[in-house]
Amino acid sequence: MQELNNKIAELLTNNLVSIFISYKKGLNGKIKPAFFTKPNEVYENYFGDEAQQNLAVYVHKPEVKKYSKVGILANIFALKALLQLYAENQIKDNYLTIVTVNQDNKVIVFADFNEIESYIAQHQIEKNTNKQKEINELLSLSREKRWEFWVEQLSSCIKCYACRAICPMCYCSKCTVELNQPQWISVPAHSLGNFEWHIMRMMHLACRCINCQECSRVCPMNIPLHLLTTKINSDMEEEFGQIAGMKTTLDFALNTFKVDDYENFIR
Amino acid sequence: MSRIGVFVCHCGENIGATVDCAEVAKMAKDFPGVAFSIDYKYMCSDPGQTLIKEAIKEHNLTGVVVAACSPRMHEPTFRKVAAEAGLNPYLCEMANLREHCSWVHYKDKSTTLKAAELVRMLVEKVKLNTPLYPIKVPVTKTALVIGGGIAGIQTALDIANSGHKVIMVEKSPSIGGHMSQLSETFPTLDCSQCILTPRMVEVAQHPNITLYTYAELESLDGFIGNFKATIKLKAKSVDHSVCNGCGECSAKCPIKKIPDEFNAGLGTRPAIYVPFPQAVPNKPVIDRDNCTYFRKNGKCGLCEKICPTKAIDFSQKDEFITVDVGAVVVTTGFDIKGTDFFPEYGYGKYKDIITGLQFERLASASGPTLGEIRRPSDGKIPQNIVFISCAGSRDPAKGIDYCSKICCMYLAKHAMLYKHKVHSGKASVFYMDIRAGGKTYEEFVRRAIEEDEVNYVRGRVSRIYEKDGKLIVKGVDTLLNSYPVEIEADMVVLGTAGIANPESESLAQKLHISYDQYHFFAEAHPKLRPVETNTAGIMLAGACQFPKDIPDSVSQASGAASKVSALFSQNELTRDPLIAFVNKNTCVGCFMCQSVCPYLAIEKEKIKAKDGSVIREVAKINPGLCQGCGTCVALCRSKSIDINGYSHKQVYAEVMSLFNERSLEYV
C-alpha cells in the first residue's frame, strides 16, 4: 500500500497527473472512489479486495475530463474497460496514466495500451461458476417460464438509470432512451418501457461489455442484470469467438463479417 | 399544414385487377393531410403525368404520393413530374402497390385495404419530407484499366480514342493476356497473334494511354469521378529507358530451366526474359525468385556484364505511384484448372494429358514445337488424340457447377487444327452436350464432325491410365445405350474448367466490388447492367466476370468503354442527396460506423476550439462516397446518424401510422 501511495504522490507532485482516481474508505467503512488532486490527500488512499468498483467509468465523466492529465488505479475489470474504451477511440493518447497492483502487491505503471493488452492476456479472470450455474438453471426453464421470470424481475425497474451511470461502456452524451424525436423507447417505468430499455442496453453492450457486473451491483431493485451480461458475453464468445476488452484494436462482432464466423446460430 | 395529393395508378391490369383502385383513392381522401386523391389507368403516361402536374398547381399540393409500381421503375419519372410542376422532386414518394400488394395477393377486400394502408404510410412519410437538392461532384477524366488482356486492350483503345486519358496496369511483363497464347481462333480460324499484336502495339503507342507493365493495383480509395489509385510498379531490374531490347541477356542467362508461363509450362525460359517475341513492351525483366544474383547474394551478374547499354540495375526497388482516376475498368481475366485437379485422369502425373491452353501452345507457330503437334513426353507426333470436354465443369459433385462456356468451341477447334496438321491422325471428343450458341458456332462444330471427321462421343470418361506407352481412355457412349468405349490414345487434351483468378478475391476487396461464390466479379444487374459493378464508377469486362470467348470479351469491353466515355462526357456528376449525415452534437466518436461502412464514406472530423486545439473527434460522412445504404444509421447507438429521405422520424411515422390509425372495420 505504501508503495502505491508513494507512486500516486509522486505522480501528483511531479505534475504528471493533475487528478488521480483511486479508492478510499468512506464514513461507514464502505469503500468509495477517491479523487486526489494534491499529494497530501493521498494518505486516504485504500486498495484491497473490497475495492471492487470499476473506476474506468469516471474517465469519461465531464468532471474528470476537464483535467488535462488523469491518473487512475485500475483493477483487472477497469483495465479491460479502459482497453475497450481505447479501442473505441474514447481515450486520447498521453491523457491517462494507468496504475495497477498485481497479485504480488507490486505497483505497475503502464507505458501504453499495448502493455495493458499483454497484461490482460496474462491475467485471465476465471469464470464465476456460480453465475454460470444460475444461467444454466434459467436456460433449463421453458421459454414461457423464462419470460415470466424476466417480467417479474424487470417490472420492478424504476428507471433510475444507475446501471447506465455506473457502466464504463455507457459513454454516449445522449442516450437513445432520451431521444424523443421520435421516441423509440418509452420513458415510463412500466413493463414495456423497462423491457425496451434493458434489451436495447444489452444489444448496445453486445461484444463491448467487459462483464464487471457493476450494473447488477448498483441496482437498487436488485435486478440480476449480470445474468444478461454474462449470457450475452458467453454467446459472443461462442458464436463469434470475441471477448471485449482484450485488444487495442476494435474488433466488433456486430459490424464485421468474417468468412470464418461460426454462424451456428443460423439453422 | 400539409396538403398531400394521392395518385393511384391501375398499372393497366397489374394493380387494377386485384386492388379496387377507385376505393383506395376514396379512402385516401379521408387520411389526415390529404387534400386531393384520384385514380387513373396509366399514371406514367402523358395524360397521367398531366393529371399530377395540374393537381399540384390547382390544389397547391405540398407533397405527392404516387401509388403505383416499384420506385425502382418510375420514381425518377414521377419526381421529374413533380419538379416540372414546381414542387421539389424529393417531396414526391411512391407507394408500391404492385410488388408489395397486387402481385402477391388475391383479389379481396383485404387486399384493397392493404393498398390503402401502404398509401397511408407514405402519406405520413411525405408529411415529414423536406426539400432536398442534388449533390454535384467533379469528374477526373482519366480511366484506370486493370489487366492488359484483349478485354483491357479493347477498353483502353476505345476510351483513348474517344479522347480521354487511360492508365493501364498489367501484372505480367507484357500485355496480351491469354489471347496472345492462343493459336488460331474459332469460328474463323484466323491467327490469334495476327489480330492481337497490332492492337498491343497501338496501346503502347497511343498518346492517351499510359502503360504500366509488371505492375499491380495496391489500393483504391475515393469514389466515382474521384478515385485515388496506388499502383505498385514491381522492380524490373532492367532500366527500360536505356534497354534496346537486343535480347543478349536472355540468350546468355545461365539459368534456363524455369517453366515458361507463356507456354503453359511446356517450355522453359531464362531468369531474365521477355515472355514472348511479340511482347509489348519488348524489353526483359528479371524474375528475382529464380535469378542467381538475387538468390545467392550477388553471385553471377552475367547479364550486367554483357549488356551493351548498361541497362541492368539490380538495385531497383518496388515503386509506388498514386494516380487520380475517374473510373476503373476491371479486366483481369480468368484462369483454368490444371490437370492435377483430376484423380481419375491421373492427378497430372501423365505428361501426355494436357490442358486446352497447353494444346494451344503446341498448335501455335510461336509455341515450343513451332506449331507441330508433338506430345510432351517423347516429342512424337500423336496418331490418336482424345479430347474431353467438361473436365471439371458442370460437375457439382467434385468440380464446379457452372458451364465454362468456351470449351466446346475450342475443343472443336483443337480437333480441327489437329486434323489439318496430322492428316492420318484420329481425333475423338467426349462431350456431355455440345454448346455452340453463337454466330456461325454450330456450323463450325458441324464442320469439325462432318468435314474433318472428328469422332464425337456423347459420354463421360471415367478413367485414364497408361499402358505400354499408350493412354487407355475408358468411357461410355450414351447414345449407344451406355456402351463402353475404350480408346488407346497417344495424347489426351482436357477442356478444363475456367475459374476465377486466384487473386480475384483480394482484388475485389481492394476495389470494394462484390463477387460471386466462384470469386468471379459480380455485375450490377445480370441483364440490364452487365458491365457495371455495384460500386459506382467501376466497370467490368472480359472473363473476370465469367468465362467468355473473344467476341464476348471484346463486346463487353466496348460496352464498358462506352459507359466510361458517357461518365467522362460530363464535367460534374449529379447524385441523389439521399445520404447519411452526422449529428455532431451527440456523436461520441466511437467510429464503429467507420468499420461498418461498405463504401468507406466515413471520415474523422476534428472539432476545434477557438484557439485551434482539438476538443473531440466526430464522424463525418463524405457526400460523394455515401450511397445511402443506412448501415451506419442502424449501428449508431446514440442515433447520431440520420439519413436524408429516410429519417428516423419518417420511418417511425410510417410504422406508427399502421398501429395508431388502423381502420378496424375491415379487420
Short mmCIF file of N, CA, C and O in Angstrom, two decimals, chain B residues 80-189:
data_model
loop_
_atom_site.label_atom_id
_atom_site.label_comp_id
_atom_site.label_asym_id
_atom_site.label_seq_id
_atom_site.Cartn_x
_atom_site.Cartn_y
_atom_site.Cartn_z
N LYS B 80 -39.62 13.77 -61.53
CA LYS B 80 -39.44 14.76 -62.59
C LYS B 80 -40.75 15.51 -62.82
O LYS B 80 -40.76 16.73 -63.00
N VAL B 81 -41.87 14.75 -62.79
CA VAL B 81 -43.19 15.37 -62.97
C VAL B 81 -43.41 16.42 -61.88
O VAL B 81 -43.82 17.56 -62.16
N ALA B 82 -43.10 16.04 -60.62
CA ALA B 82 -43.29 16.97 -59.51
C ALA B 82 -42.44 18.22 -59.72
O ALA B 82 -42.89 19.35 -59.51
N ALA B 83 -41.19 18.00 -60.17
CA ALA B 83 -40.28 19.14 -60.38
C ALA B 83 -40.81 20.05 -61.47
O ALA B 83 -40.74 21.28 -61.37
N GLU B 84 -41.40 19.45 -62.54
CA GLU B 84 -41.93 20.26 -63.63
C GLU B 84 -43.10 21.11 -63.17
O GLU B 84 -43.37 22.17 -63.72
N ALA B 85 -43.81 20.62 -62.14
CA ALA B 85 -44.95 21.40 -61.63
C ALA B 85 -44.51 22.37 -60.54
O ALA B 85 -45.34 22.97 -59.87
N GLY B 86 -43.19 22.49 -60.33
CA GLY B 86 -42.71 23.49 -59.39
C GLY B 86 -42.51 22.99 -57.98
O GLY B 86 -42.19 23.76 -57.07
N LEU B 87 -42.69 21.67 -57.76
CA LEU B 87 -42.51 21.12 -56.43
C LEU B 87 -41.08 20.55 -56.34
O LEU B 87 -40.55 20.07 -57.33
N ASN B 88 -40.47 20.60 -55.14
CA ASN B 88 -39.17 19.93 -55.00
C ASN B 88 -39.35 18.45 -55.29
O ASN B 88 -40.24 17.81 -54.73
N PRO B 89 -38.52 17.86 -56.17
CA PRO B 89 -38.76 16.46 -56.56
C PRO B 89 -38.76 15.48 -55.39
O PRO B 89 -39.42 14.45 -55.45
N TYR B 90 -38.02 15.83 -54.33
CA TYR B 90 -37.94 14.88 -53.21
C TYR B 90 -39.15 14.97 -52.27
O TYR B 90 -39.18 14.34 -51.22
N LEU B 91 -40.16 15.76 -52.68
CA LEU B 91 -41.43 15.77 -51.94
C LEU B 91 -42.42 14.81 -52.58
O LEU B 91 -43.59 14.79 -52.25
N CYS B 92 -41.94 14.06 -53.57
CA CYS B 92 -42.79 13.07 -54.23
C CYS B 92 -42.30 11.67 -53.85
O CYS B 92 -41.10 11.38 -53.95
N GLU B 93 -43.19 10.82 -53.37
CA GLU B 93 -42.83 9.46 -52.97
C GLU B 93 -43.75 8.47 -53.65
O GLU B 93 -44.84 8.82 -54.11
N MET B 94 -43.29 7.22 -53.74
CA MET B 94 -44.13 6.18 -54.34
C MET B 94 -44.52 5.13 -53.33
O MET B 94 -43.69 4.67 -52.54
N ALA B 95 -45.79 4.72 -53.37
CA ALA B 95 -46.23 3.54 -52.61
C ALA B 95 -46.28 2.40 -53.63
O ALA B 95 -46.91 2.53 -54.68
N ASN B 96 -45.62 1.31 -53.31
CA ASN B 96 -45.53 0.21 -54.26
C ASN B 96 -46.74 -0.72 -54.12
O ASN B 96 -46.75 -1.63 -53.30
N LEU B 97 -47.78 -0.44 -54.91
CA LEU B 97 -48.99 -1.27 -54.84
C LEU B 97 -48.87 -2.51 -55.71
O LEU B 97 -49.76 -3.35 -55.71
N ARG B 98 -47.80 -2.62 -56.50
CA ARG B 98 -47.70 -3.75 -57.41
C ARG B 98 -46.94 -4.90 -56.74
O ARG B 98 -47.57 -5.87 -56.31
N GLU B 99 -45.63 -4.77 -56.57
CA GLU B 99 -44.86 -5.85 -55.93
C GLU B 99 -45.29 -6.10 -54.49
O GLU B 99 -45.25 -7.22 -54.01
N HIS B 100 -45.66 -5.03 -53.77
CA HIS B 100 -45.97 -5.19 -52.36
C HIS B 100 -47.43 -5.55 -52.12
O HIS B 100 -47.84 -5.74 -50.99
N CYS B 101 -48.26 -5.56 -53.15
CA CYS B 101 -49.68 -5.82 -52.89
C CYS B 101 -50.33 -6.65 -53.99
O CYS B 101 -50.57 -7.83 -53.80
N SER B 102 -50.57 -6.04 -55.15
CA SER B 102 -51.41 -6.74 -56.12
C SER B 102 -50.77 -8.03 -56.65
O SER B 102 -51.47 -9.00 -56.90
N TRP B 103 -49.47 -8.05 -56.80
CA TRP B 103 -48.81 -9.24 -57.35
C TRP B 103 -48.72 -10.38 -56.34
O TRP B 103 -48.48 -11.52 -56.71
N VAL B 104 -48.84 -10.04 -55.06
CA VAL B 104 -48.62 -11.09 -54.05
C VAL B 104 -49.91 -11.49 -53.32
O VAL B 104 -49.86 -12.33 -52.43
N HIS B 105 -51.04 -10.87 -53.68
CA HIS B 105 -52.29 -11.25 -53.00
C HIS B 105 -53.38 -11.54 -54.03
O HIS B 105 -53.31 -11.12 -55.17
N TYR B 106 -54.42 -12.29 -53.57
CA TYR B 106 -55.61 -12.50 -54.39
C TYR B 106 -56.48 -11.26 -54.33
O TYR B 106 -56.36 -10.43 -53.45
N LYS B 107 -57.42 -11.22 -55.28
CA LYS B 107 -58.39 -10.12 -55.25
C LYS B 107 -59.30 -10.31 -54.05
O LYS B 107 -59.93 -11.36 -53.89
N ASP B 108 -59.30 -9.30 -53.17
CA ASP B 108 -60.08 -9.42 -51.95
C ASP B 108 -60.22 -8.03 -51.35
O ASP B 108 -59.43 -7.12 -51.66
N LYS B 109 -61.22 -7.90 -50.49
CA LYS B 109 -61.41 -6.63 -49.81
C LYS B 109 -60.17 -6.26 -49.00
O LYS B 109 -59.75 -5.10 -48.93
N SER B 110 -59.58 -7.29 -48.36
CA SER B 110 -58.41 -7.00 -47.51
C SER B 110 -57.20 -6.58 -48.33
O SER B 110 -56.32 -5.86 -47.84
N THR B 111 -57.13 -7.03 -49.59
CA THR B 111 -56.04 -6.58 -50.47
C THR B 111 -56.17 -5.08 -50.73
O THR B 111 -55.19 -4.34 -50.67
N THR B 112 -57.40 -4.64 -50.99
CA THR B 112 -57.64 -3.21 -51.19
C THR B 112 -57.30 -2.43 -49.93
O THR B 112 -56.69 -1.36 -49.97
N LEU B 113 -57.64 -3.02 -48.76
CA LEU B 113 -57.33 -2.35 -47.50
C LEU B 113 -55.82 -2.23 -47.32
O LEU B 113 -55.31 -1.17 -46.92
N LYS B 114 -55.09 -3.30 -47.66
CA LYS B 114 -53.63 -3.23 -47.53
C LYS B 114 -53.07 -2.13 -48.42
O LYS B 114 -52.18 -1.37 -48.01
N ALA B 115 -53.62 -2.04 -49.65
CA ALA B 115 -53.18 -1.00 -50.57
C ALA B 115 -53.40 0.37 -49.92
O ALA B 115 -52.51 1.24 -49.97
N ALA B 116 -54.57 0.55 -49.29
CA ALA B 116 -54.87 1.84 -48.67
C ALA B 116 -53.88 2.12 -47.54
O ALA B 116 -53.44 3.26 -47.34
N GLU B 117 -53.52 1.05 -46.81
CA GLU B 117 -52.59 1.26 -45.70
C GLU B 117 -51.18 1.58 -46.18
O GLU B 117 -50.47 2.38 -45.56
N LEU B 118 -50.80 0.97 -47.29
CA LEU B 118 -49.50 1.32 -47.87
C LEU B 118 -49.49 2.80 -48.24
O LEU B 118 -48.50 3.52 -48.04
N VAL B 119 -50.63 3.27 -48.79
CA VAL B 119 -50.74 4.68 -49.15
C VAL B 119 -50.67 5.54 -47.89
O VAL B 119 -49.96 6.55 -47.84
N ARG B 120 -51.34 5.07 -46.84
CA ARG B 120 -51.37 5.86 -45.60
C ARG B 120 -49.94 6.03 -45.03
O ARG B 120 -49.54 7.11 -44.60
N MET B 121 -49.17 4.93 -45.08
CA MET B 121 -47.79 5.01 -44.59
C MET B 121 -47.02 6.08 -45.33
O MET B 121 -46.31 6.90 -44.74
N LEU B 122 -47.17 6.06 -46.67
CA LEU B 122 -46.41 7.02 -47.46
C LEU B 122 -46.90 8.45 -47.25
O LEU B 122 -46.11 9.39 -47.28
N VAL B 123 -48.22 8.60 -47.02
CA VAL B 123 -48.74 9.94 -46.74
C VAL B 123 -48.09 10.48 -45.47
O VAL B 123 -47.61 11.62 -45.42
N GLU B 124 -48.03 9.61 -44.44
CA GLU B 124 -47.40 10.04 -43.18
C GLU B 124 -45.92 10.39 -43.41
O GLU B 124 -45.40 11.31 -42.81
N LYS B 125 -45.26 9.63 -44.27
CA LYS B 125 -43.85 9.91 -44.53
C LYS B 125 -43.68 11.24 -45.26
O LYS B 125 -42.86 12.07 -44.86
N VAL B 126 -44.48 11.41 -46.33
CA VAL B 126 -44.31 12.61 -47.16
C VAL B 126 -44.55 13.88 -46.35
O VAL B 126 -43.92 14.91 -46.58
N LYS B 127 -45.44 13.79 -45.34
CA LYS B 127 -45.67 14.96 -44.49
C LYS B 127 -44.37 15.44 -43.86
O LYS B 127 -44.21 16.62 -43.56
N LEU B 128 -43.44 14.50 -43.62
CA LEU B 128 -42.18 14.87 -42.96
C LEU B 128 -41.03 15.05 -43.96
O LEU B 128 -39.90 15.28 -43.57
N ASN B 129 -41.32 14.88 -45.26
CA ASN B 129 -40.26 15.08 -46.26
C ASN B 129 -39.83 16.54 -46.28
O ASN B 129 -40.64 17.44 -46.05
N THR B 130 -38.55 16.76 -46.56
CA THR B 130 -38.06 18.12 -46.69
C THR B 130 -37.48 18.28 -48.09
O THR B 130 -37.03 17.30 -48.69
N PRO B 131 -37.49 19.48 -48.62
CA PRO B 131 -36.89 19.67 -49.95
C PRO B 131 -35.41 19.30 -49.90
O PRO B 131 -34.71 19.66 -48.95
N LEU B 132 -34.94 18.56 -50.90
CA LEU B 132 -33.53 18.17 -50.96
C LEU B 132 -32.98 18.60 -52.31
O LEU B 132 -33.74 18.73 -53.28
N TYR B 133 -31.68 18.78 -52.36
CA TYR B 133 -31.07 19.25 -53.61
C TYR B 133 -29.95 18.31 -54.03
O TYR B 133 -29.17 17.87 -53.18
N PRO B 134 -29.88 18.00 -55.32
CA PRO B 134 -28.88 17.03 -55.78
C PRO B 134 -27.46 17.46 -55.42
O PRO B 134 -27.16 18.64 -55.32
N ILE B 135 -26.61 16.44 -55.25
CA ILE B 135 -25.21 16.70 -54.91
C ILE B 135 -24.40 16.71 -56.20
O ILE B 135 -24.60 15.87 -57.07
N LYS B 136 -23.50 17.66 -56.31
CA LYS B 136 -22.65 17.72 -57.51
C LYS B 136 -21.22 17.37 -57.15
O LYS B 136 -20.68 17.89 -56.17
N VAL B 137 -20.62 16.46 -57.90
CA VAL B 137 -19.21 16.12 -57.66
C VAL B 137 -18.45 16.21 -58.99
O VAL B 137 -18.97 15.87 -60.03
N PRO B 138 -17.21 16.70 -58.94
CA PRO B 138 -16.43 16.82 -60.17
C PRO B 138 -15.94 15.46 -60.68
O PRO B 138 -15.96 14.48 -59.95
N VAL B 139 -15.50 15.42 -61.93
CA VAL B 139 -15.05 14.16 -62.53
C VAL B 139 -13.60 14.29 -63.02
O VAL B 139 -13.28 15.24 -63.73
N THR B 140 -12.76 13.37 -62.62
CA THR B 140 -11.40 13.28 -63.19
C THR B 140 -11.50 12.44 -64.45
O THR B 140 -11.88 11.28 -64.39
N LYS B 141 -11.14 13.02 -65.58
CA LYS B 141 -11.40 12.32 -66.85
C LYS B 141 -10.23 11.43 -67.26
O LYS B 141 -9.68 11.56 -68.34
N THR B 142 -9.85 10.55 -66.35
CA THR B 142 -8.83 9.54 -66.66
C THR B 142 -9.37 8.21 -66.19
O THR B 142 -9.94 8.13 -65.10
N ALA B 143 -9.21 7.18 -67.01
CA ALA B 143 -9.71 5.86 -66.63
C ALA B 143 -8.54 4.95 -66.27
O ALA B 143 -7.46 5.05 -66.86
N LEU B 144 -8.76 4.09 -65.29
CA LEU B 144 -7.77 3.07 -64.93
C LEU B 144 -8.26 1.74 -65.45
O LEU B 144 -9.38 1.33 -65.14
N VAL B 145 -7.47 1.08 -66.29
CA VAL B 145 -7.83 -0.25 -66.78
C VAL B 145 -6.90 -1.25 -66.12
O VAL B 145 -5.67 -1.14 -66.24
N ILE B 146 -7.47 -2.19 -65.38
CA ILE B 146 -6.64 -3.16 -64.66
C ILE B 146 -6.66 -4.47 -65.45
O ILE B 146 -7.68 -5.14 -65.53
N GLY B 147 -5.54 -4.81 -66.05
CA GLY B 147 -5.45 -6.04 -66.83
C GLY B 147 -5.27 -5.71 -68.30
O GLY B 147 -6.04 -4.94 -68.87
N GLY B 148 -4.23 -6.29 -68.91
CA GLY B 148 -3.92 -5.95 -70.31
C GLY B 148 -4.17 -7.10 -71.26
O GLY B 148 -3.43 -7.29 -72.22
N GLY B 149 -5.23 -7.87 -71.03
CA GLY B 149 -5.64 -8.88 -72.00
C GLY B 149 -6.46 -8.22 -73.08
O GLY B 149 -6.51 -6.99 -73.19
N ILE B 150 -7.13 -9.04 -73.89
CA ILE B 150 -7.88 -8.47 -75.00
C ILE B 150 -8.99 -7.54 -74.52
O ILE B 150 -9.23 -6.49 -75.11
N ALA B 151 -9.64 -7.89 -73.39
CA ALA B 151 -10.70 -7.01 -72.88
C ALA B 151 -10.12 -5.67 -72.46
O ALA B 151 -10.67 -4.61 -72.79
N GLY B 152 -9.00 -5.70 -71.74
CA GLY B 152 -8.38 -4.46 -71.30
C GLY B 152 -7.88 -3.62 -72.47
O GLY B 152 -8.02 -2.40 -72.49
N ILE B 153 -7.29 -4.31 -73.46
CA ILE B 153 -6.77 -3.61 -74.64
C ILE B 153 -7.90 -2.89 -75.37
O ILE B 153 -7.82 -1.70 -75.71
N GLN B 154 -9.00 -3.62 -75.59
CA GLN B 154 -10.14 -3.03 -76.30
C GLN B 154 -10.72 -1.85 -75.51
O GLN B 154 -10.99 -0.79 -76.08
N THR B 155 -10.89 -2.04 -74.20
CA THR B 155 -11.43 -0.96 -73.37
C THR B 155 -10.53 0.27 -73.46
O THR B 155 -11.00 1.38 -73.69
N ALA B 156 -9.22 0.04 -73.27
CA ALA B 156 -8.29 1.17 -73.25
C ALA B 156 -8.30 1.90 -74.59
O ALA B 156 -8.35 3.14 -74.62
N LEU B 157 -8.31 1.13 -75.69
CA LEU B 157 -8.29 1.80 -77.00
C LEU B 157 -9.57 2.58 -77.24
O LEU B 157 -9.54 3.71 -77.74
N ASP B 158 -10.73 1.99 -76.86
CA ASP B 158 -11.99 2.69 -77.08
C ASP B 158 -12.06 3.98 -76.28
O ASP B 158 -12.51 5.02 -76.78
N ILE B 159 -11.64 3.91 -75.01
CA ILE B 159 -11.68 5.13 -74.18
C ILE B 159 -10.68 6.15 -74.73
O ILE B 159 -11.00 7.34 -74.87
N ALA B 160 -9.48 5.68 -75.05
CA ALA B 160 -8.44 6.59 -75.53
C ALA B 160 -8.86 7.24 -76.84
O ALA B 160 -8.63 8.43 -77.07
N ASN B 161 -9.52 6.47 -77.71
CA ASN B 161 -9.95 7.02 -79.00
C ASN B 161 -11.09 8.01 -78.86
O ASN B 161 -11.34 8.79 -79.76
N SER B 162 -11.80 7.95 -77.74
CA SER B 162 -12.85 8.96 -77.56
C SER B 162 -12.28 10.20 -76.88
O SER B 162 -13.01 11.08 -76.45
N GLY B 163 -10.96 10.25 -76.74
CA GLY B 163 -10.32 11.49 -76.31
C GLY B 163 -10.00 11.59 -74.84
O GLY B 163 -9.65 12.66 -74.36
N HIS B 164 -10.11 10.47 -74.11
CA HIS B 164 -9.83 10.54 -72.67
C HIS B 164 -8.55 9.78 -72.35
O HIS B 164 -8.15 8.88 -73.08
N LYS B 165 -7.94 10.16 -71.24
CA LYS B 165 -6.70 9.52 -70.82
C LYS B 165 -6.99 8.16 -70.19
O LYS B 165 -8.01 7.99 -69.53
N VAL B 166 -6.08 7.24 -70.41
CA VAL B 166 -6.21 5.89 -69.85
C VAL B 166 -4.89 5.50 -69.19
O VAL B 166 -3.83 5.76 -69.74
N ILE B 167 -5.00 4.88 -68.02
CA ILE B 167 -3.81 4.29 -67.39
C ILE B 167 -4.06 2.79 -67.36
O ILE B 167 -5.09 2.33 -66.85
N MET B 168 -3.16 2.01 -67.98
CA MET B 168 -3.35 0.57 -67.97
C MET B 168 -2.30 -0.09 -67.08
O MET B 168 -1.13 0.24 -67.14
N VAL B 169 -2.78 -0.99 -66.23
CA VAL B 169 -1.88 -1.70 -65.32
C VAL B 169 -1.94 -3.19 -65.66
O VAL B 169 -3.02 -3.77 -65.74
N GLU B 170 -0.78 -3.78 -65.91
CA GLU B 170 -0.72 -5.21 -66.23
C GLU B 170 0.29 -5.86 -65.30
O GLU B 170 1.39 -5.36 -65.12
N LYS B 171 -0.09 -6.99 -64.70
CA LYS B 171 0.81 -7.55 -63.68
C LYS B 171 2.00 -8.31 -64.28
O LYS B 171 3.04 -8.40 -63.68
N SER B 172 1.83 -8.86 -65.50
CA SER B 172 2.95 -9.61 -66.07
C SER B 172 3.83 -8.66 -66.89
O SER B 172 3.48 -7.51 -67.11
N PRO B 173 4.97 -9.13 -67.37
CA PRO B 173 5.89 -8.21 -68.06
C PRO B 173 5.37 -7.71 -69.41
O PRO B 173 5.92 -6.76 -69.97
N SER B 174 4.33 -8.37 -69.96
CA SER B 174 3.81 -7.93 -71.26
C SER B 174 2.29 -7.92 -71.24
O SER B 174 1.67 -8.70 -70.53
N ILE B 175 1.71 -7.05 -72.05
CA ILE B 175 0.27 -7.11 -72.23
C ILE B 175 -0.03 -8.21 -73.25
O ILE B 175 0.88 -8.76 -73.87
N GLY B 176 -1.28 -8.52 -73.44
CA GLY B 176 -1.66 -9.56 -74.40
C GLY B 176 -2.57 -10.62 -73.79
O GLY B 176 -3.46 -11.11 -74.45
N GLY B 177 -2.29 -10.95 -72.53
CA GLY B 177 -3.17 -11.88 -71.83
C GLY B 177 -3.23 -13.26 -72.46
O GLY B 177 -2.33 -13.68 -73.19
N HIS B 178 -4.33 -13.97 -72.17
CA HIS B 178 -4.48 -15.32 -72.69
C HIS B 178 -4.57 -15.35 -74.21
O HIS B 178 -4.15 -16.31 -74.84
N MET B 179 -5.11 -14.29 -74.78
CA MET B 179 -5.31 -14.33 -76.23
C MET B 179 -3.98 -14.45 -76.96
O MET B 179 -3.89 -15.09 -78.01
N SER B 180 -2.92 -13.86 -76.38
CA SER B 180 -1.62 -13.94 -77.05
C SER B 180 -1.07 -15.37 -77.04
O SER B 180 -0.18 -15.70 -77.80
N GLN B 181 -1.62 -16.23 -76.16
CA GLN B 181 -1.15 -17.62 -76.10
C GLN B 181 -1.88 -18.52 -77.10
O GLN B 181 -1.46 -19.64 -77.33
N LEU B 182 -2.99 -18.03 -77.64
CA LEU B 182 -3.81 -18.90 -78.48
C LEU B 182 -3.20 -19.06 -79.88
O LEU B 182 -2.48 -18.19 -80.36
N SER B 183 -3.54 -20.19 -80.50
CA SER B 183 -3.02 -20.44 -81.84
C SER B 183 -3.92 -19.77 -82.87
O SER B 183 -3.62 -18.69 -83.36
N GLU B 184 -5.03 -20.43 -83.18
CA GLU B 184 -5.99 -19.83 -84.10
C GLU B 184 -7.32 -19.74 -83.39
O GLU B 184 -7.55 -20.44 -82.42
N THR B 185 -8.19 -18.87 -83.86
CA THR B 185 -9.38 -18.59 -83.07
C THR B 185 -10.64 -19.01 -83.82
O THR B 185 -10.74 -18.84 -85.04
N PHE B 186 -11.58 -19.62 -83.03
CA PHE B 186 -12.85 -20.01 -83.64
C PHE B 186 -13.72 -18.79 -83.81
O PHE B 186 -13.51 -17.82 -83.06
N PRO B 187 -14.69 -18.75 -84.67
CA PRO B 187 -15.05 -19.78 -85.64
C PRO B 187 -14.42 -19.55 -87.02
O PRO B 187 -14.76 -20.25 -87.96
N THR B 188 -13.51 -18.58 -87.13
CA THR B 188 -12.99 -18.25 -88.46
C THR B 188 -11.59 -18.78 -88.69
O THR B 188 -11.06 -18.71 -89.80
N LEU B 189 -10.96 -19.30 -87.61
CA LEU B 189 -9.60 -19.81 -87.66
C LEU B 189 -8.58 -18.77 -88.10
O LEU B 189 -7.59 -19.09 -88.75
#
